[in-house]
Structure formats: C-alpha cells, structure tokens
Amino acid sequence: MILENVVSDARDRAAARWDIEVRDGYAHSIRPSGASSETPPQLLLPPLCHPHIHLDKAYLLTCNNKSSPQHPDYSDLCPTSGSFDEALANTSRAKERYTPDDLYLRGSQLLATSYTQGVTSMRAFVELDHVTGTLPLTAAIRLKKDFSHLLELQICAFAQDPVFSTTHGDENRNIIEGALVEFADSIEALGTTPYVETSRDASLSNIEWAITTALKHNLHLDFHLDYTLDSPSPSPSQKPLIYSVLEFLGRHRWAQIAKKTKTIVIGHCTQLSVLEDAERKTLAEAVIASKLPIHFVGLPTSDLFMMGRPNPDSTSSHNRPRGTIHVPSMITELGLSACLGVNNVGNAFTPYGTGDPLQLVSWAVGIYQVGTSREAKLLYECVSTRARQAIGLDGGKPWGPIDEGHKLHGMLLLKNERVMELPGAIGSPCMTVAARQRLSIQDVVWDPPENSLRSVLR
C-alpha cells in the first residue's frame, strides 16, 4: 500500500509532502511525494485515546432503542435540575433496568462510534455494585473480545457508589473484590469515587483500600477525586483528598512495588481550580517529588455541566462559577502529567456531545483560552499520546518520529477533499467550491474533520 501526498508533523519538515510505502503495517520507504497538485494531501497523526470513559452508562438518554424486555426505556430519567445528585439517583434507577443485550448494544455503539472518530484505545469504566452485580463487567468482557481487532479496551472495575459507608457499602466492596478474583484476566484497572462516601474517614478508607487492592492484584489505579468547587478548609484534616492519596501511596510503597508499570490516574479534581497559585504549586512539587506515575485527567464537558449550579441564596441566578482543571497550565507551568477525557456520553452526567476527542480539544481551545499553534499541538497530545501514557500504554514513552521501520498500523489518517460539490441552479450543472485543506495539527484542533475523512491505518 502506498500513502500518497502525506503531511506529518512528526517528520523533520512538517510542511513537506511524502509518499510512504506501507508493508505489514510498517513504513517500508519514505520519499518526497510525486503526487500531482490535483491529489489532496493526507495528514498522518497519532491515534486518539479515551483515557476516561464510562462504558455501561453510555447513551442512556440517547439510545432510542425500541422498548422491550431486552432493551429498556430510560426516557423518564432525563435531567430536570441537571445536578450531580440527580444524575447519581437517575443512573442508579437506570442500573435496575440493565440487561445483557442492552449493555452490549449501547457499549458496541460507543466503541463503534469511537473507532470511526479515530480512537484505538480506551480505559472503560464499568460499575460493580449491589444493583448491577457483575453484569456490566461481563458485557464489557464480551465487547473487549469482539472489538479487539479494532481497539484496545482496558477495563476499569469501578466503584461509583460507597464501599465504606451506607447500608450497601460492605456489599459493594465484596462484589468488587470477588470480581477482581473471578475475572482477573480481563480487568486492568481499579477505580473508586472517595467523595461519595458519607464521611471523611470513610473517604480515607476508600482511598487506602483502593491502593492496597490495586497493589494486591497488580492493577492500574484510577480515582474520581475532589469533585467540588468549594475552597478547602484551612484545617490540615480537611485538605483536598489528593494529599491523602499521595500519603497512602507512599505509605504502601507504590513506587517500589508497582514501579512505573502501573499508573495512578486522578480524574476531575475540580477543586484544584480554586486553589491559590502558591498552594497549587506546592501540590505539584509534592507530586513530582513522589516520583509516582501520577496523571491528571481533565473532563471539562461533564465538569462544566455539573459544576456551577446557581446558589439558591444568591440574588443573581446568572452567577454560576464553573471549574475544571486547567490541563495545559498543569503541564507547561507545573510540570505535571495530564491529559483530557470525555467521561460520559448521552447520560445524565453529560447529556450532550458525541464523545469525539477532537471535538473535545476544539472546545478546549475556548475553555482554556489557549489559541497558539504550540498549544493546539499540546491539546492534540492530550487526547492521543499523553492520554495513552496515562493509562499505561506505550511504556510511558512519547510517540516517535515517522521514519522507515516506524509502525504505522493504528495511526490516524485524515483525508482532505479537493472540492465541495453543491446543487446547481435548476437546469444547471452542480456547483463546486475549492475545499479548505487541513495540513497541520492546529488545523485539526481548530476545525475537526468529519468522521468520513478519518480512518485508522490497518
């Protein structure tokens, strides 16, 4: 196979055009392109990655499946207030209706859509608790097998509900511990949500249990953490929970036992956005000094929807502070490892959007107010190479330059159209307009191409 007229930011001369001969998924030869000026250029980029996406909850509000015992109706669970507590309650009600066919259909729709968008790897969260049992997990395992030729699905056994408080905490924890043994060959990560516990002590127990359990089963670790815009109390005992995560990771010798092979991902962490600069710098220095493979995942689409509800005591209903971690600054100013994720698609936590990582980074330009070419490249890394590193892929190494012998299998190829064809006036031939050409990462981030122009090299 010959890829003609290829532009790649990973080559020494980004503006140059190349013809690449591909054999068995690798670049066999690379030479200056001999394509005619009529041949639209193609852009070759690293594949996209979902470092944080919920599989079993996808499309609950947008599936529009025919109501039947196999495919339940969730239309009565649409948001009214749009609050986090409502989303949690409605999702709990939805889980009571799950069936194997329903979970498989919605999951396959998410994976298929992601692949057409250029995603070749993802960390998929599946909830295990007293309501669902292991039903979402068994559906995820089936999906992992059926889609293995297209993408790498990393299953995260996830505790959305408390595991150390409420009447079902012990049962929820026992179900997860049992699943980690029974399905050990299929689970790569353990995730929890410490802030849903009913007390600070229970949250700390949640964190410590997750760390020791992940070490016991040799798993990656993933926390939903500090999901609030409240300023932390000056009391040391009420500091953001990220500090407790660092303390327990050190106490249980994660760096020595898991080394760099198992990462720790911190999702949401919106409270970091309200810290003073000095405190945020102190935290970053502590993370770096720990030498732990900690990665932060910003989830702005759901964070902005969930955060900043109007204060009922305020005289201004339009005063709605919103917050999400400033991923570009965390990388460039604080020296932390960070990336971007979609989190939810089509459910009460995020009822809007397609889950497209390129659309996410396009929104991120405005969300983070980062509009330079260099920042566009950084944002692309946040849904590709940096996202893959966060979930433990590629051995923590950045994507290398495209040279002869480089693996091209799985890379994302973006095509350009030469013209746009429009209907002509009555009795006239069709009208053509020269199409805009995407020739760099910034063009893709600022103006994401439709799915029909994307393909994953095979």
Tab-separated table of C-alpha atoms in Angstrom:
chain	number	residue	atom	x	y	z
A	1	MET	CA	0.000	0.000	0.000
A	2	ILE	CA	1.232	3.473	-0.916
A	3	LEU	CA	0.110	6.516	1.047
A	4	GLU	CA	0.422	9.424	-1.339
A	5	ASN	CA	0.974	13.077	-0.588
A	6	VAL	CA	1.240	12.655	3.190
A	7	VAL	CA	1.884	15.544	5.571
A	8	SER	CA	3.185	14.658	9.031
A	9	ASP	CA	4.148	16.903	11.937
A	10	ALA	CA	6.371	14.052	13.105
A	11	ARG	CA	8.689	14.427	10.109
A	12	ASP	CA	11.608	16.880	10.209
A	13	ARG	CA	9.963	19.155	7.671
A	14	ALA	CA	6.311	19.361	8.631
A	15	ALA	CA	5.246	21.232	5.502
A	16	ALA	CA	6.802	18.684	3.134
A	17	ARG	CA	4.746	16.044	1.309
A	18	TRP	CA	5.738	12.394	1.339
A	19	ASP	CA	4.827	9.131	-0.354
A	20	ILE	CA	5.027	6.301	2.167
A	21	GLU	CA	5.095	2.643	1.192
A	22	VAL	CA	3.464	0.568	3.903
A	23	ARG	CA	4.260	-3.138	4.308
A	24	ASP	CA	2.732	-5.254	7.084
A	25	GLY	CA	1.762	-2.119	8.972
A	26	TYR	CA	5.240	-0.519	8.924
A	27	ALA	CA	6.807	2.268	6.879
A	28	HIS	CA	8.955	0.452	4.327
A	29	SER	CA	10.113	3.531	2.429
A	30	ILE	CA	9.556	7.280	2.667
A	31	ARG	CA	10.321	9.590	-0.223
A	32	PRO	CA	9.293	13.069	-1.378
A	33	SER	CA	5.860	12.905	-2.903
A	34	GLY	CA	5.454	12.633	-6.630
A	35	ALA	CA	1.684	13.157	-6.451
A	36	SER	CA	0.147	15.706	-8.786
A	37	SER	CA	-1.146	19.003	-7.497
A	38	GLU	CA	-4.656	17.637	-8.039
A	39	THR	CA	-4.153	14.983	-5.349
A	40	PRO	CA	-5.436	16.249	-1.975
A	41	PRO	CA	-2.887	15.927	0.839
A	42	GLN	CA	-3.372	13.492	3.713
A	43	LEU	CA	-2.388	14.140	7.319
A	44	LEU	CA	-0.871	11.319	9.360
A	45	LEU	CA	-1.229	11.638	13.144
A	46	PRO	CA	-1.052	9.522	16.310
A	47	PRO	CA	-4.310	7.694	17.091
A	48	LEU	CA	-6.811	9.042	19.578
A	49	CYS	CA	-7.380	7.620	23.051
A	50	HIS	CA	-10.183	7.785	25.610
A	51	PRO	CA	-8.286	7.760	28.944
A	52	HIS	CA	-11.537	8.004	30.925
A	53	ILE	CA	-14.952	6.961	29.595
A	54	HIS	CA	-17.918	5.173	31.161
A	55	LEU	CA	-18.996	2.175	29.110
A	56	ASP	CA	-22.107	0.877	30.848
A	57	LYS	CA	-23.729	4.341	31.184
A	58	ALA	CA	-23.196	5.423	27.561
A	59	TYR	CA	-26.261	6.628	25.628
A	60	LEU	CA	-28.772	6.015	28.419
A	61	LEU	CA	-30.634	9.160	27.337
A	62	THR	CA	-29.933	8.961	23.607
A	63	CYS	CA	-30.073	5.241	22.749
A	64	ASN	CA	-33.697	5.465	21.487
A	65	ASN	CA	-33.861	1.694	21.338
A	66	LYS	CA	-37.257	0.092	20.940
A	67	SER	CA	-38.623	-0.523	24.412
A	68	SER	CA	-38.644	-4.239	25.146
A	69	PRO	CA	-37.545	-6.536	27.946
A	70	GLN	CA	-34.149	-6.752	26.206
A	71	HIS	CA	-33.819	-3.011	25.569
A	72	PRO	CA	-35.273	-0.962	28.428
A	73	ASP	CA	-36.725	2.516	28.106
A	74	TYR	CA	-34.800	5.223	30.014
A	75	SER	CA	-36.709	8.229	28.696
A	76	ASP	CA	-38.239	9.001	32.092
A	77	LEU	CA	-34.750	9.576	33.518
A	78	CYS	CA	-33.932	12.760	31.601
A	79	PRO	CA	-32.421	15.553	33.728
A	80	THR	CA	-34.669	18.181	35.245
A	81	SER	CA	-32.304	20.068	37.546
A	82	GLY	CA	-29.146	18.722	35.909
A	83	SER	CA	-27.464	18.362	39.307
A	84	PHE	CA	-24.904	15.742	40.267
A	85	ASP	CA	-27.180	14.241	42.925
A	86	GLU	CA	-29.991	13.913	40.381
A	87	ALA	CA	-27.644	12.301	37.858
A	88	LEU	CA	-26.451	9.852	40.506
A	89	ALA	CA	-30.016	8.978	41.527
A	90	ASN	CA	-31.308	8.620	37.959
A	91	THR	CA	-28.348	6.469	36.966
A	92	SER	CA	-28.987	4.211	39.971
A	93	ARG	CA	-32.560	3.797	38.734
A	94	ALA	CA	-31.288	3.078	35.226
A	95	LYS	CA	-28.999	0.345	36.515
A	96	GLU	CA	-32.010	-1.539	37.873
A	97	ARG	CA	-33.166	-1.960	34.246
A	98	TYR	CA	-29.900	-3.161	32.716
A	99	THR	CA	-29.991	-6.330	30.633
A	100	PRO	CA	-27.115	-8.146	28.893
A	101	ASP	CA	-28.474	-7.227	25.441
A	102	ASP	CA	-28.948	-3.586	26.422
A	103	LEU	CA	-25.439	-3.242	27.856
A	104	TYR	CA	-23.891	-4.914	24.834
A	105	LEU	CA	-25.813	-2.798	22.303
A	106	ARG	CA	-25.062	0.567	23.919
A	107	GLY	CA	-21.455	-0.462	24.560
A	108	SER	CA	-20.955	-1.600	20.969
A	109	GLN	CA	-22.417	1.686	19.736
A	110	LEU	CA	-19.892	3.603	21.847
A	111	LEU	CA	-16.955	1.504	20.647
A	112	ALA	CA	-18.029	1.637	17.015
A	113	THR	CA	-18.537	5.400	17.112
A	114	SER	CA	-15.202	5.896	18.879
A	115	TYR	CA	-13.383	3.856	16.242
A	116	THR	CA	-14.884	5.894	13.394
A	117	GLN	CA	-13.653	9.003	15.226
A	118	GLY	CA	-10.089	7.607	15.271
A	119	VAL	CA	-9.940	6.107	18.758
A	120	THR	CA	-7.850	2.941	19.043
A	121	SER	CA	-7.528	2.644	22.839
A	122	MET	CA	-9.603	3.473	25.886
A	123	ARG	CA	-9.978	2.957	29.591
A	124	ALA	CA	-13.613	1.945	30.014
A	125	PHE	CA	-15.237	2.192	33.434
A	126	VAL	CA	-17.825	-0.437	34.377
A	127	GLU	CA	-19.729	-0.096	37.628
A	128	LEU	CA	-19.946	-3.010	40.034
A	129	ASP	CA	-22.291	-2.780	42.999
A	130	HIS	CA	-25.255	-4.338	44.802
A	131	VAL	CA	-27.622	-3.276	41.994
A	132	THR	CA	-25.693	-4.366	38.905
A	133	GLY	CA	-23.594	-7.184	40.326
A	134	THR	CA	-21.082	-8.119	37.635
A	135	LEU	CA	-23.494	-7.694	34.707
A	136	PRO	CA	-21.741	-4.605	33.237
A	137	LEU	CA	-18.388	-6.341	33.610
A	138	THR	CA	-19.397	-9.469	31.722
A	139	ALA	CA	-20.819	-7.305	28.930
A	140	ALA	CA	-17.554	-5.326	28.811
A	141	ILE	CA	-15.503	-8.511	28.590
A	142	ARG	CA	-17.583	-9.660	25.637
A	143	LEU	CA	-17.166	-6.262	23.959
A	144	LYS	CA	-13.425	-6.310	24.630
A	145	LYS	CA	-13.131	-9.614	22.776
A	146	ASP	CA	-15.408	-8.693	19.879
A	147	PHE	CA	-13.664	-5.351	19.216
A	148	SER	CA	-10.090	-6.488	19.942
A	149	HIS	CA	-9.111	-6.331	16.259
A	150	LEU	CA	-10.045	-2.637	16.161
A	151	LEU	CA	-9.125	-1.121	19.502
A	152	GLU	CA	-7.572	-1.859	22.865
A	153	LEU	CA	-10.236	-1.791	25.543
A	154	GLN	CA	-8.810	-1.527	29.054
A	155	ILE	CA	-11.477	-2.436	31.617
A	156	CYS	CA	-11.601	-0.495	34.884
A	157	ALA	CA	-13.670	-2.153	37.615
A	158	PHE	CA	-15.311	0.906	39.117
A	159	ALA	CA	-16.977	1.734	42.426
A	160	GLN	CA	-19.271	4.684	41.722
A	161	ASP	CA	-21.133	4.046	44.970
A	162	PRO	CA	-19.738	3.986	48.529
A	163	VAL	CA	-17.725	0.979	49.605
A	164	PHE	CA	-17.198	2.008	53.252
A	165	SER	CA	-20.464	3.729	54.178
A	166	THR	CA	-24.247	3.417	53.726
A	167	THR	CA	-26.118	0.151	54.197
A	168	HIS	CA	-24.697	-1.311	50.968
A	169	GLY	CA	-21.043	-0.265	51.359
A	170	ASP	CA	-19.740	-3.642	52.503
A	171	GLU	CA	-21.739	-5.472	49.840
A	172	ASN	CA	-20.451	-3.166	47.109
A	173	ARG	CA	-16.860	-3.726	48.234
A	174	ASN	CA	-17.308	-7.508	48.422
A	175	ILE	CA	-18.730	-7.632	44.898
A	176	ILE	CA	-15.705	-5.783	43.515
A	177	GLU	CA	-13.217	-7.903	45.445
A	178	GLY	CA	-14.898	-11.055	44.174
A	179	ALA	CA	-14.883	-9.806	40.590
A	180	LEU	CA	-11.168	-8.985	40.756
A	181	VAL	CA	-10.530	-12.645	41.512
A	182	GLU	CA	-13.108	-14.233	39.210
A	183	PHE	CA	-12.303	-12.023	36.198
A	184	ALA	CA	-8.643	-11.344	36.926
A	185	ASP	CA	-7.545	-11.951	33.328
A	186	SER	CA	-9.886	-9.284	31.951
A	187	ILE	CA	-9.519	-6.336	34.357
A	188	GLU	CA	-6.618	-3.892	34.032
A	189	ALA	CA	-7.579	-1.122	36.463
A	190	LEU	CA	-9.441	-0.433	39.694
A	191	GLY	CA	-11.362	2.822	40.127
A	192	THR	CA	-13.228	4.395	43.039
A	193	THR	CA	-15.061	7.600	43.962
A	194	PRO	CA	-13.969	8.508	47.502
A	195	TYR	CA	-16.057	11.698	47.677
A	196	VAL	CA	-19.371	9.784	47.569
A	197	GLU	CA	-18.679	8.286	50.992
A	198	THR	CA	-20.693	9.801	53.856
A	199	SER	CA	-17.710	10.901	55.964
A	200	ARG	CA	-14.094	11.979	55.649
A	201	ASP	CA	-12.946	8.837	57.474
A	202	ALA	CA	-14.883	6.642	55.043
A	203	SER	CA	-13.337	8.511	52.107
A	204	LEU	CA	-9.866	7.853	53.514
A	205	SER	CA	-10.717	4.167	53.977
A	206	ASN	CA	-11.896	4.094	50.373
A	207	ILE	CA	-8.579	5.513	49.162
A	208	GLU	CA	-6.423	3.192	51.220
A	209	TRP	CA	-8.467	0.141	50.263
A	210	ALA	CA	-8.193	1.014	46.561
A	211	ILE	CA	-4.415	1.374	46.798
A	212	THR	CA	-3.821	-1.870	48.679
A	213	THR	CA	-6.269	-3.788	46.473
A	214	ALA	CA	-4.708	-2.491	43.256
A	215	LEU	CA	-1.266	-3.490	44.516
A	216	LYS	CA	-2.543	-6.933	45.517
A	217	HIS	CA	-3.966	-7.584	42.046
A	218	ASN	CA	-1.266	-5.695	40.082
A	219	LEU	CA	-3.708	-3.175	38.604
A	220	HIS	CA	-3.615	0.413	37.432
A	221	LEU	CA	-5.393	2.776	39.829
A	222	ASP	CA	-7.980	5.408	38.937
A	223	PHE	CA	-9.654	7.877	41.303
A	224	HIS	CA	-12.589	10.225	40.740
A	225	LEU	CA	-11.460	12.844	43.236
A	226	ASP	CA	-12.125	16.253	44.811
A	227	TYR	CA	-15.181	16.909	42.652
A	228	THR	CA	-16.225	20.263	44.086
A	229	LEU	CA	-15.641	23.981	43.659
A	230	ASP	CA	-15.653	24.636	47.406
A	231	SER	CA	-12.466	26.203	48.717
A	232	PRO	CA	-10.687	23.739	51.003
A	233	SER	CA	-10.755	24.317	54.731
A	234	PRO	CA	-7.520	25.670	56.253
A	235	SER	CA	-7.612	22.726	58.630
A	236	PRO	CA	-4.954	20.117	57.680
A	237	SER	CA	-7.547	17.400	58.253
A	238	GLN	CA	-9.786	18.898	55.537
A	239	LYS	CA	-7.242	19.346	52.753
A	240	PRO	CA	-8.146	18.077	49.279
A	241	LEU	CA	-8.095	14.279	49.176
A	242	ILE	CA	-5.274	14.285	46.620
A	243	TYR	CA	-2.907	14.869	49.552
A	244	SER	CA	-4.201	11.705	51.239
A	245	VAL	CA	-3.719	9.775	48.005
A	246	LEU	CA	-0.058	10.833	47.960
A	247	GLU	CA	0.357	9.921	51.619
A	248	PHE	CA	-1.147	6.444	51.265
A	249	LEU	CA	0.724	5.709	48.036
A	250	GLY	CA	3.953	6.469	49.874
A	251	ARG	CA	2.957	4.529	52.968
A	252	HIS	CA	2.163	1.423	50.921
A	253	ARG	CA	5.295	1.781	48.775
A	254	TRP	CA	3.577	2.010	45.388
A	255	ALA	CA	6.729	3.345	43.709
A	256	GLN	CA	8.753	0.355	44.902
A	257	ILE	CA	6.127	-2.361	44.302
A	258	ALA	CA	4.288	-1.229	41.166
A	259	LYS	CA	7.189	0.875	39.884
A	260	LYS	CA	6.381	2.738	36.668
A	261	THR	CA	4.409	-0.085	35.087
A	262	LYS	CA	1.134	0.759	36.835
A	263	THR	CA	-0.117	4.332	36.685
A	264	ILE	CA	-2.299	6.325	39.053
A	265	VAL	CA	-4.880	8.485	37.297
A	266	ILE	CA	-6.722	11.293	39.057
A	267	GLY	CA	-9.933	12.327	37.294
A	268	HIS	CA	-11.943	15.535	37.713
A	269	CYS	CA	-10.119	17.138	40.691
A	270	THR	CA	-12.048	20.337	40.028
A	271	GLN	CA	-11.180	21.643	43.486
A	272	LEU	CA	-7.631	22.246	42.270
A	273	SER	CA	-9.004	25.022	40.077
A	274	VAL	CA	-9.965	27.086	43.151
A	275	LEU	CA	-6.637	26.743	44.966
A	276	GLU	CA	-4.319	29.710	45.255
A	277	ASP	CA	-1.394	29.566	42.820
A	278	ALA	CA	1.091	29.012	45.648
A	279	GLU	CA	-0.856	26.056	47.049
A	280	ARG	CA	-1.277	24.518	43.618
A	281	LYS	CA	2.472	24.847	43.065
A	282	THR	CA	3.169	23.217	46.430
A	283	LEU	CA	0.915	20.301	45.492
A	284	ALA	CA	2.601	19.936	42.094
A	285	GLU	CA	6.017	19.880	43.756
A	286	ALA	CA	4.810	17.149	46.109
A	287	VAL	CA	3.515	15.061	43.187
A	288	ILE	CA	6.791	15.455	41.283
A	289	ALA	CA	8.910	14.736	44.366
A	290	SER	CA	6.994	11.494	44.960
A	291	LYS	CA	8.301	10.153	41.613
A	292	LEU	CA	4.997	8.347	41.256
A	293	PRO	CA	3.435	7.806	37.801
A	294	ILE	CA	0.512	10.128	38.557
A	295	HIS	CA	-1.547	11.529	35.702
A	296	PHE	CA	-4.401	14.027	35.951
A	297	VAL	CA	-7.330	13.743	33.540
A	298	GLY	CA	-9.394	16.834	32.875
A	299	LEU	CA	-13.017	16.128	31.983
A	300	PRO	CA	-14.299	19.580	31.018
A	301	THR	CA	-17.512	18.664	29.198
A	302	SER	CA	-19.001	16.955	32.236
A	303	ASP	CA	-17.264	19.210	34.770
A	304	LEU	CA	-18.749	22.370	33.266
A	305	PHE	CA	-22.205	20.801	33.045
A	306	MET	CA	-22.148	19.515	36.630
A	307	MET	CA	-20.341	22.376	38.348
A	308	GLY	CA	-21.587	25.915	38.979
A	309	ARG	CA	-25.304	25.479	39.645
A	310	PRO	CA	-26.889	28.739	40.823
A	311	ASN	CA	-26.799	29.374	44.550
A	312	PRO	CA	-30.414	29.453	45.801
A	313	ASP	CA	-29.432	32.215	48.239
A	314	SER	CA	-27.896	34.415	45.541
A	315	THR	CA	-29.702	37.390	44.037
A	316	SER	CA	-28.125	36.604	40.652
A	317	SER	CA	-29.132	33.326	39.018
A	318	HIS	CA	-26.613	34.028	36.231
A	319	ASN	CA	-23.673	33.958	38.642
A	320	ARG	CA	-22.544	30.386	38.048
A	321	PRO	CA	-18.851	29.779	38.680
A	322	ARG	CA	-17.629	26.828	36.689
A	323	GLY	CA	-14.441	24.922	37.127
A	324	THR	CA	-12.299	22.219	35.582
A	325	ILE	CA	-8.590	21.633	35.974
A	326	HIS	CA	-6.550	23.768	33.574
A	327	VAL	CA	-4.782	20.915	31.839
A	328	PRO	CA	-2.443	22.963	29.585
A	329	SER	CA	-1.153	25.006	32.533
A	330	MET	CA	-0.726	21.904	34.676
A	331	ILE	CA	1.599	20.548	32.007
A	332	THR	CA	3.514	23.667	30.946
A	333	GLU	CA	3.652	25.641	34.194
A	334	LEU	CA	3.523	22.983	36.906
A	335	GLY	CA	5.354	20.160	35.127
A	336	LEU	CA	2.636	17.587	35.815
A	337	SER	CA	1.436	14.769	33.589
A	338	ALA	CA	-2.088	15.468	32.400
A	339	CYS	CA	-4.479	14.769	29.549
A	340	LEU	CA	-8.133	15.138	28.550
A	341	GLY	CA	-11.066	12.730	28.549
A	342	VAL	CA	-14.725	12.636	27.580
A	343	ASN	CA	-16.037	10.882	30.719
A	344	ASN	CA	-19.716	10.411	29.779
A	345	VAL	CA	-21.759	10.414	26.582
A	346	GLY	CA	-25.526	10.693	26.377
A	347	ASN	CA	-26.416	10.274	30.044
A	348	ALA	CA	-27.491	12.482	32.943
A	349	PHE	CA	-23.884	13.377	33.798
A	350	THR	CA	-23.263	14.667	30.252
A	351	PRO	CA	-26.384	14.536	28.077
A	352	TYR	CA	-24.816	16.397	25.145
A	353	GLY	CA	-21.950	15.784	22.713
A	354	THR	CA	-20.771	12.924	20.536
A	355	GLY	CA	-17.808	11.819	22.640
A	356	ASP	CA	-15.423	12.841	19.846
A	357	PRO	CA	-11.947	13.555	21.308
A	358	LEU	CA	-11.211	16.039	18.508
A	359	GLN	CA	-14.369	17.968	19.270
A	360	LEU	CA	-13.324	17.926	22.927
A	361	VAL	CA	-9.964	19.556	22.211
A	362	SER	CA	-11.606	22.051	19.871
A	363	TRP	CA	-13.871	23.135	22.746
A	364	ALA	CA	-10.801	23.139	24.995
A	365	VAL	CA	-9.262	25.969	22.959
A	366	GLY	CA	-12.022	28.217	24.247
A	367	ILE	CA	-12.420	26.621	27.671
A	368	TYR	CA	-8.738	27.093	28.483
A	369	GLN	CA	-8.212	30.147	26.253
A	370	VAL	CA	-5.206	28.601	24.516
A	371	GLY	CA	-5.062	29.665	20.891
A	372	THR	CA	-1.477	29.315	19.662
A	373	SER	CA	-0.152	26.667	17.280
A	374	ARG	CA	2.012	25.203	20.035
A	375	GLU	CA	-0.998	24.960	22.351
A	376	ALA	CA	-3.025	23.244	19.627
A	377	LYS	CA	-0.326	20.583	19.384
A	378	LEU	CA	-0.349	20.159	23.165
A	379	LEU	CA	-4.129	19.732	23.182
A	380	TYR	CA	-3.880	17.070	20.495
A	381	GLU	CA	-1.316	15.222	22.612
A	382	CYS	CA	-3.818	15.347	25.479
A	383	VAL	CA	-6.233	13.073	23.585
A	384	SER	CA	-3.565	10.937	21.943
A	385	THR	CA	-0.032	10.293	23.193
A	386	ARG	CA	-0.434	11.796	26.681
A	387	ALA	CA	-3.765	10.011	27.130
A	388	ARG	CA	-2.165	6.685	26.169
A	389	GLN	CA	0.668	7.228	28.621
A	390	ALA	CA	-1.824	7.983	31.399
A	391	ILE	CA	-3.433	4.561	31.095
A	392	GLY	CA	-0.091	2.790	30.872
A	393	LEU	CA	0.292	2.274	27.128
A	394	ASP	CA	3.439	2.796	25.046
A	395	GLY	CA	5.638	2.159	28.086
A	396	GLY	CA	5.235	5.788	29.101
A	397	LYS	CA	7.191	6.925	26.038
A	398	PRO	CA	6.111	9.728	23.685
A	399	TRP	CA	5.200	8.972	20.077
A	400	GLY	CA	8.371	8.832	17.997
A	401	PRO	CA	9.153	10.354	14.602
A	402	ILE	CA	7.909	8.655	11.461
A	403	ASP	CA	10.922	7.076	9.776
A	404	GLU	CA	11.472	3.919	7.792
A	405	GLY	CA	10.610	0.973	10.017
A	406	HIS	CA	8.137	3.015	12.065
A	407	LYS	CA	4.904	1.207	12.947
A	408	LEU	CA	2.038	2.857	11.106
A	409	HIS	CA	-0.637	0.303	11.956
A	410	GLY	CA	-3.206	2.032	14.141
A	411	MET	CA	-2.229	5.587	13.217
A	412	LEU	CA	-4.878	8.107	12.242
A	413	LEU	CA	-5.068	9.203	8.605
A	414	LEU	CA	-7.024	12.376	7.883
A	415	LYS	CA	-8.008	12.965	4.292
A	416	ASN	CA	-8.735	16.238	2.541
A	417	GLU	CA	-11.366	16.779	-0.102
A	418	ARG	CA	-10.333	18.685	-3.241
A	419	VAL	CA	-13.700	20.334	-3.788
A	420	MET	CA	-17.118	20.637	-2.228
A	421	GLU	CA	-19.979	19.834	-4.574
A	422	LEU	CA	-23.259	21.709	-4.233
A	423	PRO	CA	-26.520	21.554	-6.180
A	424	GLY	CA	-26.593	23.893	-9.146
A	425	ALA	CA	-29.420	26.167	-10.125
A	426	ILE	CA	-32.358	24.490	-11.872
A	427	GLY	CA	-31.162	23.269	-15.238
A	428	SER	CA	-27.513	23.960	-14.399
A	429	PRO	CA	-24.662	21.555	-13.558
A	430	CYS	CA	-23.560	21.109	-9.970
A	431	MET	CA	-21.598	23.881	-8.340
A	432	THR	CA	-18.086	23.243	-6.975
A	433	VAL	CA	-16.112	25.174	-4.389
A	434	ALA	CA	-12.472	24.532	-3.509
A	435	ALA	CA	-12.342	22.764	-0.130
A	436	ARG	CA	-10.217	24.046	2.744
A	437	GLN	CA	-7.170	21.869	3.389
A	438	ARG	CA	-6.097	20.652	6.840
A	439	LEU	CA	-2.304	20.498	6.739
A	440	SER	CA	-1.289	20.527	10.408
A	441	ILE	CA	-2.378	19.592	13.902
A	442	GLN	CA	-3.611	23.116	14.542
A	443	ASP	CA	-5.964	22.834	11.556
A	444	VAL	CA	-7.396	19.628	13.024
A	445	VAL	CA	-7.777	21.007	16.559
A	446	TRP	CA	-9.316	24.299	15.477
A	447	ASP	CA	-11.590	22.709	12.870
A	448	PRO	CA	-12.092	18.956	13.451
A	449	PRO	CA	-12.800	16.977	10.277
A	450	GLU	CA	-15.970	14.941	9.996
A	451	ASN	CA	-15.696	11.215	10.632
A	452	SER	CA	-15.917	10.351	6.937
A	453	LEU	CA	-12.479	11.945	6.438
A	454	ARG	CA	-10.846	9.907	9.224
A	455	SER	CA	-9.525	6.375	9.020
A	456	VAL	CA	-7.303	4.159	11.142
A	457	LEU	CA	-4.462	2.524	9.200
A	458	ARG	CA	-4.678	-1.252	9.200
